[in-house]
Short mmCIF file of C-alpha atoms in Angstrom, two decimals:
data_model
loop_
_atom_site.label_atom_id
_atom_site.label_comp_id
_atom_site.label_asym_id
_atom_site.label_seq_id
_atom_site.Cartn_x
_atom_site.Cartn_y
_atom_site.Cartn_z
CA UNK A 28 88.67 108.43 116.38
CA UNK A 29 90.27 111.62 114.81
CA UNK A 30 91.50 110.76 110.96
CA UNK A 31 95.22 111.71 111.75
CA UNK A 32 95.37 109.47 114.94
CA UNK A 33 93.68 106.40 112.50
CA UNK A 34 96.31 107.04 109.74
CA UNK A 35 98.86 106.90 112.48
CA UNK A 36 97.57 103.87 113.74
CA UNK A 37 97.42 102.52 109.97
CA UNK A 38 101.48 103.53 109.27
CA UNK A 39 102.66 102.17 112.60
CA UNK A 40 100.72 98.55 111.79
CA UNK A 41 102.30 98.71 108.79
CA UNK A 42 105.49 98.92 109.90
CA UNK A 43 104.74 96.38 112.66
CA UNK A 44 103.86 93.90 110.21
CA UNK A 45 106.34 94.30 107.35
CA UNK A 46 109.17 92.51 106.65
CA UNK A 47 112.32 93.46 108.47
CA UNK A 48 114.40 95.51 106.33
CA UNK A 49 116.78 98.32 107.49
CA UNK A 50 115.10 101.65 107.54
CA UNK A 51 111.77 100.30 106.67
CA UNK A 52 110.23 98.45 103.65
CA UNK A 53 108.54 101.74 102.11
CA UNK A 54 108.41 105.55 101.73
CA UNK A 55 105.40 107.23 103.37
CA UNK A 56 104.00 110.08 102.53
CA UNK A 57 101.04 111.66 104.17
CA UNK A 58 98.20 114.26 102.75
CA UNK A 59 94.89 115.18 104.62
CA UNK A 60 92.32 117.87 104.11
CA UNK A 61 90.44 118.03 107.32
CA UNK A 62 88.13 120.37 106.19
CA UNK A 63 87.22 117.79 103.29
CA UNK A 64 87.66 114.70 106.35
CA UNK A 65 90.12 112.83 103.57
CA UNK A 66 93.49 111.71 104.05
CA UNK A 67 96.17 109.43 101.90
CA UNK A 68 99.04 107.49 103.33
CA UNK A 69 100.99 106.92 99.81
CA UNK A 70 103.59 104.21 100.17
CA UNK A 71 106.09 104.01 97.68
CA UNK A 72 108.92 100.76 98.18
CA UNK A 73 112.65 101.72 99.60
CA UNK A 74 115.19 101.39 96.85
CA UNK A 75 116.68 97.43 96.87
CA UNK A 76 113.47 95.82 97.33
CA UNK A 77 110.87 94.93 95.27
CA UNK A 78 107.55 95.57 97.34
CA UNK A 79 104.52 96.40 95.83
CA UNK A 80 103.68 100.60 95.90
CA UNK A 81 100.27 101.75 96.40
CA UNK A 82 98.09 104.09 98.54
CA UNK A 83 95.48 104.04 101.14
CA UNK A 84 92.51 106.71 100.99
CA UNK A 85 90.57 107.69 104.23
CA UNK A 86 87.57 109.07 104.28
CA UNK A 87 85.66 110.48 107.69
CA UNK A 88 82.03 110.95 107.72
CA UNK A 89 78.61 111.10 110.12
CA UNK A 90 76.15 108.84 109.35
CA UNK A 91 72.24 109.57 109.24
CA UNK A 92 72.11 108.95 113.42
CA UNK A 93 75.14 110.94 114.45
CA UNK A 94 78.00 108.33 114.43
CA UNK A 95 81.24 108.22 112.80
CA UNK A 96 82.32 106.01 109.91
CA UNK A 97 85.67 105.84 108.48
CA UNK A 98 86.12 104.13 104.74
CA UNK A 99 89.74 103.14 103.61
CA UNK A 100 90.43 102.30 99.93
CA UNK A 101 92.87 100.33 99.35
CA UNK A 102 95.00 100.73 96.35
CA UNK A 103 98.14 99.16 94.47
CA UNK A 104 100.37 99.92 91.54
CA UNK A 105 99.46 97.92 88.69
CA UNK A 106 96.30 96.35 89.89
CA UNK A 107 92.87 97.04 88.95
CA UNK A 108 90.79 96.96 92.16
CA UNK A 109 90.78 98.69 95.04
CA UNK A 110 88.73 96.90 97.88
CA UNK A 111 86.90 99.43 100.60
CA UNK A 112 86.85 98.58 104.24
CA UNK A 113 84.44 100.71 106.19
CA UNK A 114 84.68 101.15 110.14
CA UNK A 115 82.17 102.28 112.05
CA UNK A 116 82.20 104.06 115.13
CA UNK A 117 80.34 102.02 118.62
CA UNK A 118 81.32 101.79 121.97
CA UNK A 119 82.96 98.42 121.30
CA UNK A 120 84.96 100.04 118.35
CA UNK A 121 88.82 98.91 118.81
CA UNK A 122 90.58 101.23 116.29
CA UNK A 123 94.13 100.13 117.07
CA UNK A 124 92.54 96.60 116.12
CA UNK A 125 90.94 98.12 113.17
CA UNK A 126 93.71 99.84 111.62
CA UNK A 127 96.04 97.04 111.74
CA UNK A 128 93.21 94.78 110.09
CA UNK A 129 93.33 97.52 107.28
CA UNK A 130 97.23 97.37 107.55
CA UNK A 131 97.26 93.91 107.11
CA UNK A 132 94.64 93.67 103.71
CA UNK A 133 96.83 96.04 102.23
CA UNK A 134 99.74 94.16 102.92
CA UNK A 135 98.21 91.22 101.74
CA UNK A 136 98.17 92.61 98.17
CA UNK A 137 95.52 93.28 95.28
CA UNK A 138 92.70 90.36 95.99
CA UNK A 139 91.49 88.38 92.46
CA UNK A 140 89.08 90.30 90.03
CA UNK A 141 85.54 88.62 90.70
CA UNK A 142 84.51 86.88 87.58
CA UNK A 143 81.39 88.32 85.96
CA UNK A 144 78.70 85.41 86.47
CA UNK A 145 75.19 86.76 85.61
CA UNK A 146 75.07 86.32 82.01
CA UNK A 147 75.74 89.94 81.23
CA UNK A 148 78.45 91.31 79.30
CA UNK A 149 80.30 94.15 81.08
CA UNK A 150 79.12 96.57 78.62
CA UNK A 151 75.16 95.54 78.50
CA UNK A 152 75.27 96.83 82.48
CA UNK A 153 74.69 100.44 83.20
CA UNK A 154 74.44 102.71 86.42
CA UNK A 155 70.90 102.48 88.23
CA UNK A 156 70.36 106.22 87.89
CA UNK A 157 70.44 105.92 84.23
CA UNK A 158 68.45 102.71 84.16
CA UNK A 159 65.77 104.68 85.92
CA UNK A 160 65.63 108.21 84.04
#
């Protein structure tokens, strides 16, 4: 599926699954760079409602086997975490369903931060590249 088409399907699913508000719950703004294979849908709450704002970032790229993958990074205003959803192109991929699932996940809002149970303090951790160098 093309990047713009997938972004449009996500936006349609957000509108369909959002609470009924005159004119919609959010003002949506799109930004697309076809050359880089990236897109952003920014959602700002309309005046008079208290819905959270945020954005959905999409990245389209080819995998080593030549198949397409779309990654969606979900972000909300004031949230620290941003989950990533990957959609892999297969003969059985239902793109509208995938877009609807991403929209639903965004509408659920940010998830709780996962507690570090490794026994190491976050300041003790370093990227793997730094550890190997």
